[in-house]
GROMACS .gro file of C-alpha atoms in nm:
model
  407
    1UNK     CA    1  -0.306   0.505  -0.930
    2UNK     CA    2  -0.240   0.803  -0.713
    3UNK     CA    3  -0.068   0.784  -0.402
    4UNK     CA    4  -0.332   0.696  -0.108
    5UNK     CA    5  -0.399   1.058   0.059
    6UNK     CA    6  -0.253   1.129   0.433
    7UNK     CA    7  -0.518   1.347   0.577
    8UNK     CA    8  -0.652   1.353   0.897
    9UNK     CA    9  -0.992   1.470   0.902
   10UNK     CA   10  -1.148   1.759   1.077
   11UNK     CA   11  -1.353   1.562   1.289
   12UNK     CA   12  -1.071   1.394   1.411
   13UNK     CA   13  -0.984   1.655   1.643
   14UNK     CA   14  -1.266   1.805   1.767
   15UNK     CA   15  -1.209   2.130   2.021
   16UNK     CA   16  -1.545   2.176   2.153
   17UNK     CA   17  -1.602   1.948   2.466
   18UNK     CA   18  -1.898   1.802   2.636
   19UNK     CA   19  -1.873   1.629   2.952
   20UNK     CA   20  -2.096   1.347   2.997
   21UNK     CA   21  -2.402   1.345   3.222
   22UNK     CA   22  -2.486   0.968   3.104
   23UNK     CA   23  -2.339   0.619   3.133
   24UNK     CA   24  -2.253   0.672   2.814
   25UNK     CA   25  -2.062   0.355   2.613
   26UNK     CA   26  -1.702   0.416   2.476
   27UNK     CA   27  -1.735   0.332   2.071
   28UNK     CA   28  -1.561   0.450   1.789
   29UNK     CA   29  -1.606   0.554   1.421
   30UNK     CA   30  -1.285   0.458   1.243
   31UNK     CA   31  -1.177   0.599   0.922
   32UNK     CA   32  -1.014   0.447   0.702
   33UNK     CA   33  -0.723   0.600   0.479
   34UNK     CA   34  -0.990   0.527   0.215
   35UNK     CA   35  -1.149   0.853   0.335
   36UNK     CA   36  -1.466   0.824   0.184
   37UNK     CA   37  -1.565   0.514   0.292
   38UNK     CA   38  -1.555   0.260   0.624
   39UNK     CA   39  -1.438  -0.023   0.432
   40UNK     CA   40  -1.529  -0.384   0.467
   41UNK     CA   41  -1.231  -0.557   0.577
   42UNK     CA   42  -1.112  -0.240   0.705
   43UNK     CA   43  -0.890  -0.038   0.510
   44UNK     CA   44  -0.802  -0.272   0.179
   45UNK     CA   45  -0.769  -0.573   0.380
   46UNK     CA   46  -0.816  -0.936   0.112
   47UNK     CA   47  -1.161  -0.977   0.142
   48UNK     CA   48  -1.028  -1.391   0.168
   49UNK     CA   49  -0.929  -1.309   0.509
   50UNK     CA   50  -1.022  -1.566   0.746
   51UNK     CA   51  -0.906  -1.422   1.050
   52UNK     CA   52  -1.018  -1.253   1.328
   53UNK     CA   53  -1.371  -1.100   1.199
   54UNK     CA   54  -1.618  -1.226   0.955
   55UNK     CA   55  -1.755  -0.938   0.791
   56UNK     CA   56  -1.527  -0.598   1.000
   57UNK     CA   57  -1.219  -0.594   1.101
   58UNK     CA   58  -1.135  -0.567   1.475
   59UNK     CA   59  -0.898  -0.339   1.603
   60UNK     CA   60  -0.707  -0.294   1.868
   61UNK     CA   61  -0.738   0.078   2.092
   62UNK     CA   62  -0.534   0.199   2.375
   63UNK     CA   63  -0.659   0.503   2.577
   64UNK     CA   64  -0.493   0.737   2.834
   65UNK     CA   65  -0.655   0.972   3.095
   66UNK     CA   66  -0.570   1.293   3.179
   67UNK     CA   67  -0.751   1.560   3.434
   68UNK     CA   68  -0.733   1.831   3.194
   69UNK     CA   69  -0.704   1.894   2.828
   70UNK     CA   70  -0.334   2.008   2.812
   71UNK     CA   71  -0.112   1.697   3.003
   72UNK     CA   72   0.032   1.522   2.803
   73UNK     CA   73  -0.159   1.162   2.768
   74UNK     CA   74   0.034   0.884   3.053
   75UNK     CA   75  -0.181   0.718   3.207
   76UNK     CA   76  -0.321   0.398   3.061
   77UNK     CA   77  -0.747   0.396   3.098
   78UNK     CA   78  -0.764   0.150   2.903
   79UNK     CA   79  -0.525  -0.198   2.986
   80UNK     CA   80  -0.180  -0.086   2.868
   81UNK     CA   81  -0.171  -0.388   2.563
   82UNK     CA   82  -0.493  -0.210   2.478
   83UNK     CA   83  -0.869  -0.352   2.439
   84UNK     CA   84  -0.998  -0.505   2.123
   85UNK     CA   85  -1.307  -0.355   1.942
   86UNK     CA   86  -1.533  -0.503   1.694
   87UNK     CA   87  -1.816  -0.371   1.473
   88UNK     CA   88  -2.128  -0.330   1.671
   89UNK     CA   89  -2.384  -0.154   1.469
   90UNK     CA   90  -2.515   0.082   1.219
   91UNK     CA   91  -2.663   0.384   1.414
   92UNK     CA   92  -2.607   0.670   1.269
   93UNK     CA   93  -2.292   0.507   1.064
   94UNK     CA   94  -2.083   0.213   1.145
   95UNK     CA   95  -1.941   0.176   1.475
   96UNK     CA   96  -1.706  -0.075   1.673
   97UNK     CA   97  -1.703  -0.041   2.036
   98UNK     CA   98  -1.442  -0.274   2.274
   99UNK     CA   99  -1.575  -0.642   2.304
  100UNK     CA  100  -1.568  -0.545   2.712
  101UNK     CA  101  -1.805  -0.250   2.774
  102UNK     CA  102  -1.575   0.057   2.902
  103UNK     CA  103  -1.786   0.341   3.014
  104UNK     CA  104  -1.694   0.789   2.993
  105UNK     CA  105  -1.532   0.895   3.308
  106UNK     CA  106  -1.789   1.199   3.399
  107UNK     CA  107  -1.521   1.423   3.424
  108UNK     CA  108  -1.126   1.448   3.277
  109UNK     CA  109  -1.054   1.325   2.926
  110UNK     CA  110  -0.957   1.077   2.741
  111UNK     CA  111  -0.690   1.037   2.444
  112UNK     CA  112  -0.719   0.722   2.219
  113UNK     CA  113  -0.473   0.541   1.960
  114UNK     CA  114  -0.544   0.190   1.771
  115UNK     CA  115  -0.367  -0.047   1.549
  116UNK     CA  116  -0.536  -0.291   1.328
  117UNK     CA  117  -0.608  -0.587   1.292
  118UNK     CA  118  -0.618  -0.678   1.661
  119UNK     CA  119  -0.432  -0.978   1.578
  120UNK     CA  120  -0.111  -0.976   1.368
  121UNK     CA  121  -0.156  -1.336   1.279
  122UNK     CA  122  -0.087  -1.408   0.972
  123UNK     CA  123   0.187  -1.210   1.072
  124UNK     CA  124   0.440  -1.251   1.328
  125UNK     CA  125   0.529  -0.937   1.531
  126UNK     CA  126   0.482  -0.756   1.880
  127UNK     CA  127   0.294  -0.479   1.946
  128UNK     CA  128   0.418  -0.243   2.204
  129UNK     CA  129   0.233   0.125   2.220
  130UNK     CA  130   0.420   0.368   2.416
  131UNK     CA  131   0.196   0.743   2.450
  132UNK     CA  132   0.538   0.945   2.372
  133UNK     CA  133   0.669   0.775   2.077
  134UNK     CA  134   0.326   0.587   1.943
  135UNK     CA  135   0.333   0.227   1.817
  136UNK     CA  136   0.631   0.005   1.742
  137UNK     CA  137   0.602  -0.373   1.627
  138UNK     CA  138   0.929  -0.523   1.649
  139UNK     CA  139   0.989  -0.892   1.495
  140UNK     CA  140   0.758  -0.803   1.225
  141UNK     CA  141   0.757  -1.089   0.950
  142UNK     CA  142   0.516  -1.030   0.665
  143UNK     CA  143   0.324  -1.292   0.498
  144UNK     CA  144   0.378  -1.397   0.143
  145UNK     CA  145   0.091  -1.613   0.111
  146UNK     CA  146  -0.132  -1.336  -0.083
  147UNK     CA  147  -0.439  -1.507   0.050
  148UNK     CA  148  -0.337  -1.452   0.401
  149UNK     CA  149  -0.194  -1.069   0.317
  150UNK     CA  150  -0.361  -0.823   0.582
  151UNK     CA  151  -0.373  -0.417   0.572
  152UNK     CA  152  -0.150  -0.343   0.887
  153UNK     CA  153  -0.321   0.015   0.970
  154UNK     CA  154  -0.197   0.216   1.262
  155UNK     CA  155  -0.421   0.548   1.385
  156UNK     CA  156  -0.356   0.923   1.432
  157UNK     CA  157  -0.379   1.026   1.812
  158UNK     CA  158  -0.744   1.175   1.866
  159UNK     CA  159  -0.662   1.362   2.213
  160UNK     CA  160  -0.879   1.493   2.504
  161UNK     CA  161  -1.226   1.361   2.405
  162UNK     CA  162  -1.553   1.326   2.665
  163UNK     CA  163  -1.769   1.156   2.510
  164UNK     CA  164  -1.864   0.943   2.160
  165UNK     CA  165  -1.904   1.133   1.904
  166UNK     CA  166  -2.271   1.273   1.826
  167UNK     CA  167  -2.441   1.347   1.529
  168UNK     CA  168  -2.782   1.518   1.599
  169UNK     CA  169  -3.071   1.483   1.357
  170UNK     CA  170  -3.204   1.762   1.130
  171UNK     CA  171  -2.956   1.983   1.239
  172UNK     CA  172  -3.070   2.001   1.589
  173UNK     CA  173  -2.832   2.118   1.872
  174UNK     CA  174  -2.703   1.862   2.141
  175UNK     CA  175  -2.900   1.773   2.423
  176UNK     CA  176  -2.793   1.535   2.673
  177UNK     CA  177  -3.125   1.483   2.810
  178UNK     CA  178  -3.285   1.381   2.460
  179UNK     CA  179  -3.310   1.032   2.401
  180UNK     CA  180  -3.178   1.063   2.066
  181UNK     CA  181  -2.818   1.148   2.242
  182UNK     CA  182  -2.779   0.750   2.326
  183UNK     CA  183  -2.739   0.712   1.897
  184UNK     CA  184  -2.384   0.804   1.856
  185UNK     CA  185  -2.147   0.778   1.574
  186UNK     CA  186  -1.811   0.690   1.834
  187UNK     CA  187  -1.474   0.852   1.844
  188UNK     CA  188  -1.346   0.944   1.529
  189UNK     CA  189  -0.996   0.730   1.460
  190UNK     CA  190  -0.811   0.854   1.120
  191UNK     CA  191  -0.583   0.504   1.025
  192UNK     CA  192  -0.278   0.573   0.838
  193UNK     CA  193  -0.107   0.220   0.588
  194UNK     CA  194   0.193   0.078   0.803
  195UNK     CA  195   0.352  -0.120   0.447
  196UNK     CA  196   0.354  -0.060   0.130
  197UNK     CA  197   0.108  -0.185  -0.146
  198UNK     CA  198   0.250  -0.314  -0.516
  199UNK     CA  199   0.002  -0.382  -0.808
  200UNK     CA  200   0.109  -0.515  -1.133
  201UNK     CA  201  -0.048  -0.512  -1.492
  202UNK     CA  202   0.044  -0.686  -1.793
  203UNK     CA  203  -0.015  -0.539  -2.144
  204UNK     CA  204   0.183  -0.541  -2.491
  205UNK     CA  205   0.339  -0.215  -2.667
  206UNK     CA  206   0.105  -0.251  -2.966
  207UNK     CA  207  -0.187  -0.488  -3.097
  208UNK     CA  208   0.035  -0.744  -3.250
  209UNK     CA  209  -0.248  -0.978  -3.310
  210UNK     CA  210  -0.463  -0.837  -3.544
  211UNK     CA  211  -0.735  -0.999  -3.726
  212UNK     CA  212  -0.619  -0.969  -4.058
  213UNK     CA  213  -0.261  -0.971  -3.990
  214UNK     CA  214  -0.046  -1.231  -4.147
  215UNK     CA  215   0.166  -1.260  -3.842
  216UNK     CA  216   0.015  -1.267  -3.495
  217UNK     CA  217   0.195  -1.275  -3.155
  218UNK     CA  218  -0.002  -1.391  -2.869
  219UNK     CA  219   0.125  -1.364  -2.484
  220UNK     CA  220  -0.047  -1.562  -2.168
  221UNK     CA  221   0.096  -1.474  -1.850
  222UNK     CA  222   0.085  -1.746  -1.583
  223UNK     CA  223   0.293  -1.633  -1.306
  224UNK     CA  224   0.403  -1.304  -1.153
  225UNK     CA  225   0.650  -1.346  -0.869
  226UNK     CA  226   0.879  -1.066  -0.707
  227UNK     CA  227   1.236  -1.217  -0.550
  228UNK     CA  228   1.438  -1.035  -0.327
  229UNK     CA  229   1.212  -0.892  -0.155
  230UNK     CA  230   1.234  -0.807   0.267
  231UNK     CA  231   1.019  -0.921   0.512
  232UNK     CA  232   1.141  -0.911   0.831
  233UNK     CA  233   1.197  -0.565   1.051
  234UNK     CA  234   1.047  -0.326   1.326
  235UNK     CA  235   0.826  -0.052   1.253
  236UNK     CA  236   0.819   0.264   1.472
  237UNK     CA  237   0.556   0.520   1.437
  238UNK     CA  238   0.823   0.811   1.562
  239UNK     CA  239   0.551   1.017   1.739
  240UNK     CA  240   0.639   1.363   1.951
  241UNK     CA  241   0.454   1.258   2.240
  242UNK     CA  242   0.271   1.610   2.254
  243UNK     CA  243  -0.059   1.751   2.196
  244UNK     CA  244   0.059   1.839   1.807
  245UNK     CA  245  -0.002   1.482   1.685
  246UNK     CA  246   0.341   1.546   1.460
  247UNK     CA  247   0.623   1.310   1.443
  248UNK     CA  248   1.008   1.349   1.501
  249UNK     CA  249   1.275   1.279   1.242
  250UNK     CA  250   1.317   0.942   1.128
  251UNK     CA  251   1.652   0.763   1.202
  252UNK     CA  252   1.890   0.776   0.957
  253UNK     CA  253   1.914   0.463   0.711
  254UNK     CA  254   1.589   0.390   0.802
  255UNK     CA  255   1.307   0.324   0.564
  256UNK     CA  256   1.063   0.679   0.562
  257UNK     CA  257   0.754   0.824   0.351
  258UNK     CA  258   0.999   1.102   0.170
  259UNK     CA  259   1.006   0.954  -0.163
  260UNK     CA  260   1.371   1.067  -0.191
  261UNK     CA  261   1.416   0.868   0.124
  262UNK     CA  262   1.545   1.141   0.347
  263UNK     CA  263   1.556   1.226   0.742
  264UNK     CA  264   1.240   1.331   0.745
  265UNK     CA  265   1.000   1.399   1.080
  266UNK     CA  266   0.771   1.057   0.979
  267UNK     CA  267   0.710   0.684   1.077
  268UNK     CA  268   1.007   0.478   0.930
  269UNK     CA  269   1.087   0.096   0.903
  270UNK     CA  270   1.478  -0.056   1.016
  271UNK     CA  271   1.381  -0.343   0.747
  272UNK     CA  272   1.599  -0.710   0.849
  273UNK     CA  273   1.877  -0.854   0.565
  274UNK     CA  274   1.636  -1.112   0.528
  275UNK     CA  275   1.504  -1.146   0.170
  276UNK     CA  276   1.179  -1.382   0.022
  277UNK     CA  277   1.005  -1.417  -0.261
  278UNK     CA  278   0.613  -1.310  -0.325
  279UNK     CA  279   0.413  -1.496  -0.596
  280UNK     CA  280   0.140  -1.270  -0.686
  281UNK     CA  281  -0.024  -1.449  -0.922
  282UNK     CA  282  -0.010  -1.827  -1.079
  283UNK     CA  283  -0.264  -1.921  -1.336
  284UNK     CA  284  -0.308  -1.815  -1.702
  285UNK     CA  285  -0.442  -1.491  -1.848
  286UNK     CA  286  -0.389  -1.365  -2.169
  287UNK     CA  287  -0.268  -1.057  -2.252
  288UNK     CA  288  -0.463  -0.881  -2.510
  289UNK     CA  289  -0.470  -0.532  -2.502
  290UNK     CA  290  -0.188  -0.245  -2.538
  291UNK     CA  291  -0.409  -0.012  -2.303
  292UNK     CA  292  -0.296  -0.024  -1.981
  293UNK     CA  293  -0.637   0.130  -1.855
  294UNK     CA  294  -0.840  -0.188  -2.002
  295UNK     CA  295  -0.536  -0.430  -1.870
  296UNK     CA  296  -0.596  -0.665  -1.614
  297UNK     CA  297  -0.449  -0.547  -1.267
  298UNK     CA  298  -0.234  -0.826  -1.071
  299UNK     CA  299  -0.323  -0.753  -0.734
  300UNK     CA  300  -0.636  -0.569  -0.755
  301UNK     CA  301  -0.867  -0.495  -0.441
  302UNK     CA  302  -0.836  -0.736  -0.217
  303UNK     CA  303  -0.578  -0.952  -0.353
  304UNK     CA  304  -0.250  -0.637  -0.308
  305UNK     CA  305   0.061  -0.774  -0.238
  306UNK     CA  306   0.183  -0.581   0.115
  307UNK     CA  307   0.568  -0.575   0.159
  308UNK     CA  308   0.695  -0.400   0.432
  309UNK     CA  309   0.858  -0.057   0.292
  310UNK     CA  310   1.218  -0.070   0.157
  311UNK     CA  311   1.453  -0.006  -0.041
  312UNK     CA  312   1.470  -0.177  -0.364
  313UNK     CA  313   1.800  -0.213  -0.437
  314UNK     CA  314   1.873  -0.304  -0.014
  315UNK     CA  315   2.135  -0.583  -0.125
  316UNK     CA  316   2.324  -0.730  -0.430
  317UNK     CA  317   2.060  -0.862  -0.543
  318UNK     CA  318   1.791  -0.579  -0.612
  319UNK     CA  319   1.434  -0.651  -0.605
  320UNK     CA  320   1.298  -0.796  -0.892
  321UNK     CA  321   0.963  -0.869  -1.084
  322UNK     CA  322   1.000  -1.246  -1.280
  323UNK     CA  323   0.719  -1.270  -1.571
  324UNK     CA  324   0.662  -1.659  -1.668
  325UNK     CA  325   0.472  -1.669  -1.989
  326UNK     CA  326   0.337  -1.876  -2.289
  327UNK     CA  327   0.442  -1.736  -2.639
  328UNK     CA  328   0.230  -1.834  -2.935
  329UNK     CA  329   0.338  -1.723  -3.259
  330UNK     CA  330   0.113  -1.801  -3.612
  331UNK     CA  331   0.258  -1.758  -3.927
  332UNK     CA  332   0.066  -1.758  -4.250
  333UNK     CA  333  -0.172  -2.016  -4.084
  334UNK     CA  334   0.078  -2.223  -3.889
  335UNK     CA  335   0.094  -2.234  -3.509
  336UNK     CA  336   0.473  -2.226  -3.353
  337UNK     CA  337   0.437  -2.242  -2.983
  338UNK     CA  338   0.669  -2.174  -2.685
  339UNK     CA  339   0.599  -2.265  -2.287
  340UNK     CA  340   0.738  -2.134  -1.972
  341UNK     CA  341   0.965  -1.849  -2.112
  342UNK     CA  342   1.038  -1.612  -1.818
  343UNK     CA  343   1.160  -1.261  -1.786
  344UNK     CA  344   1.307  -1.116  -1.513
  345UNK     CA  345   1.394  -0.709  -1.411
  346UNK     CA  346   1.491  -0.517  -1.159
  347UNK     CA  347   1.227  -0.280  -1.005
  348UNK     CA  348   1.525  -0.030  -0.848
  349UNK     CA  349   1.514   0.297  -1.076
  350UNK     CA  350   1.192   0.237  -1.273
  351UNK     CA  351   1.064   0.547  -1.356
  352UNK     CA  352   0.682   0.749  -1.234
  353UNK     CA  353   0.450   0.981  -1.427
  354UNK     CA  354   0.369   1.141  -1.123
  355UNK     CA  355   0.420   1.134  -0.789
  356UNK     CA  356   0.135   1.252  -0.501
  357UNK     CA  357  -0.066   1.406  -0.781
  358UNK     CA  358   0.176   1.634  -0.954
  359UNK     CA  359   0.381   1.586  -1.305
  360UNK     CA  360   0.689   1.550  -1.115
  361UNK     CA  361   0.906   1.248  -1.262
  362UNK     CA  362   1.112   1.058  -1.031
  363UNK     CA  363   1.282   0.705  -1.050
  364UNK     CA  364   1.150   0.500  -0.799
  365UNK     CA  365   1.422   0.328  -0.581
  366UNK     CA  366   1.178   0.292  -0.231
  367UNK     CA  367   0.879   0.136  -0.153
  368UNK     CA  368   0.730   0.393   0.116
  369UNK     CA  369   0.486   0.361   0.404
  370UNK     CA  370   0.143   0.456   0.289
  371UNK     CA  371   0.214   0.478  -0.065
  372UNK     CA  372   0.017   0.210  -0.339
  373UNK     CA  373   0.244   0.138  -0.623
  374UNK     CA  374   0.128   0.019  -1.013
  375UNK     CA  375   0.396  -0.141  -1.268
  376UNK     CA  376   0.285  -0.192  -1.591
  377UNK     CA  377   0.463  -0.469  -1.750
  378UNK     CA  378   0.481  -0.447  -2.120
  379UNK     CA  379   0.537  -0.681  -2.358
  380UNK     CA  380   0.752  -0.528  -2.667
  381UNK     CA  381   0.852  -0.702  -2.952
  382UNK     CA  382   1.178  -0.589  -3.161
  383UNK     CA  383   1.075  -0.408  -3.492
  384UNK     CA  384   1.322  -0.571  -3.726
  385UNK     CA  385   1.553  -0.261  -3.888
  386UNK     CA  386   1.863  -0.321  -4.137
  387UNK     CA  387   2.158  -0.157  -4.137
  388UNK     CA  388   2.277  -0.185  -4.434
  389UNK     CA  389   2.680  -0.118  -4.566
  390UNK     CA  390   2.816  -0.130  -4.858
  391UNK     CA  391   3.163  -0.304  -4.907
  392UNK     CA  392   3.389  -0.051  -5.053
  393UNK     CA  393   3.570  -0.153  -5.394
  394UNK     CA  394   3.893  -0.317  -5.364
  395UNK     CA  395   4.128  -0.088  -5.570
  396UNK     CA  396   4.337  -0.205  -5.831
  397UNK     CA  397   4.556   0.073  -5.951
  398UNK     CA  398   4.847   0.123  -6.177
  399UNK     CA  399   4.793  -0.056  -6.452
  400UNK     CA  400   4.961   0.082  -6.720
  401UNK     CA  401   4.865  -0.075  -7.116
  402UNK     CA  402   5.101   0.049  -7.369
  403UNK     CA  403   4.872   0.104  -7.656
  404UNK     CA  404   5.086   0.074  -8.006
  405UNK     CA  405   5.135   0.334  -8.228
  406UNK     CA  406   4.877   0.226  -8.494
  407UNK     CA  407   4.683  -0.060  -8.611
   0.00000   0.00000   0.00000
């Protein structure tokens, strides 16, 4: 799958301002990296989740106030931990507003920020936001129970705003005084993937069970697990703290989105030494196809294993995918069966197609921030080949046979 696109939308910073002449209601309109749609369970959240929020996520926002449109943001309008939001309707689009109404100053402006979900649990961390640098959670530990996994989303900065975000109907121009004005869309928030997503898929090199074959070889997965994986750490979202909504250069060593993992200006993890294991699927499927495109996918919406980002080969023991699998082999018309083989890899070095949409080839040694990652796992039996050598004559020479002179 191509890697999830980091855009922030043209709404998102909007430079025509209105100032309120209403008691107008603070909402928003979040986006989610999934660009084209406001996703239930927001972002790719497991649709299992049982969490705060039944059918949206909440979120968390944080605002700041200014008096004009070029200070940078400070002060806190909003509580400094922030205010939670939850959906609250369908007018025009989908819109959360904070579970406490919080109502447009008539004049000044107003910068926002948000991190979802509003709680970390099943996660462990703390959330601090901090309007120069953006986010940080520090004592981050990741679940590894895949029905608990949650989509930990941070957003872009959307600075100097007045007002919720209007759309007017049949292209009519804004009027504060129709009544139409009180249906708003809400502040646009652009949400960027804080870990990584993995997905695996299981398939063999070639059809080795064909109907008429004498010889079949049958595979049934029943457990996916990766080991050595890192859990623990402290994200930092490595923001200016200006109007340019950029970010400064990562620290060095740390965990960033550059695929080559270099000092680049971007969010970056400091991932802990400590190492787990994530079992992404137990069961039994079979594997039956040698097109990856028809495979089954291991972690498929709502069911995506989320590691924080790292590096893959971060100790001396490099991470690693472990395949358990049933092995049925039929011979002529005779079943010989095997149980709970396993195979076991390393995932440091395995090579991409593409990365980010071009035909670049690259060996992946870093799971990134933001980035959605697909192994195929193939199963590929040995063609059986002969080399075959001849054993040179032993030479016997010199043997001389005096022949007479006649019979």
């Amino acid at each position: 799958m191509a890697a999830l696109v980091c855009v922030a939308l043209a709404g998102c910073t909007k430079n025509e301002k209105h100032v309120a002449t209403d008691d107008s209601a603070i909402s928003f309109a979040p986006i989610s990296q999934r660009t084209s749609t406001k996703a239930e369970f927001y972002g790719e959240q497991n649709a299992t989740y049982t969490g705060e929020g039944s059918t949206y996520e909440k979120f968390t926002a944080f605002a700041a106030y200014t008096e004009d449109a070029t200070t940078a943001p400070s002060e806190n309008f909003f509580p400094a931990a922030g205010v939670e939001c939850e959906h609250a309707g369908t007018a025009p689009a989908d819109y959360w507003k904070p579970t406490t109404a919080y109502l447009w100053p008539k004049a000044g402006y107003l910068t926002f920020h948000a991190i979802s979900p509003s709680v970390l649990t099943p996660y462990a961390g703390t959330v601090a936001n901090a309007w120069t640098t953006g986010l940080t959670i520090s004592n981050f530990v990741a679940s590894t129970n895949m029905d608990q996994q949650v989509d930990v989303l941070y957003s872009d900065f959307n600075f100097y705003q007045q007002r919720s975000m209007y759309t007017p109907t049949n292209g009519m121009p804004y009027d504060d005084d129709d009544d139409s004005a009180f249906t708003h869309e809400g502040v646009n928030l652009t949400f960027r993937h804080a870990l990584s997503a993995v997905q695996f898929r299981v398939v063999t090199a070639e059809d080795y069970a064909p109907a008429t074959a004498t010889a079949k070889h049958e595979f049934t997965v029943t457990k996916i697990e990766v080991l050595n994986a890192n859990y623990k750490g402290e994200f930092h979202e490595n923001r200016k703290g200006d109007a340019t909504n950029d970010y400064t250069n990562a620290a060095a060593g740390s965990i960033t989105f550059n695929k080559d993992n270099a000092v680049t200006a971007s969010p970056y993890w400091v991932p802990a030494a400590d190492e787990t294991t994530y079992t992404v699927f137990t069961g039994s499927t079979d594997v039956t196809t040698a097109d990856a495109a028809a495979a089954k996918t291991f972690g498929d919406y709502g069911k995506l294993m989320l590691p924080m980002p790292q590096a893959l080969a971060h100790s001396a023991n490099e991470v690693t995918v472990k395949v358990t699998y049933n092995y049925k082999f039929t011979l002529n018309g005779t079943e010989h069966s095997y149980t709970d083989l396993t195979t076991q890899v390393s995932l440091a070095g395995a090579q991409a197609k593409k990365y980010n949409g071009t035909t670049e080839d690259y060996d992946v040694n870093y799971w990134l921030i933001n980035h959605k990652y697909l192994y195929t796992l193939v199963f590929k039996l040995d063609e059986i080949i002969f080399d075959p050598k001849v054993e040179a004559f032993v030479e016997v020479s010199d043997i001389n046979i005096d022949l007479p002179y006649q019979n």
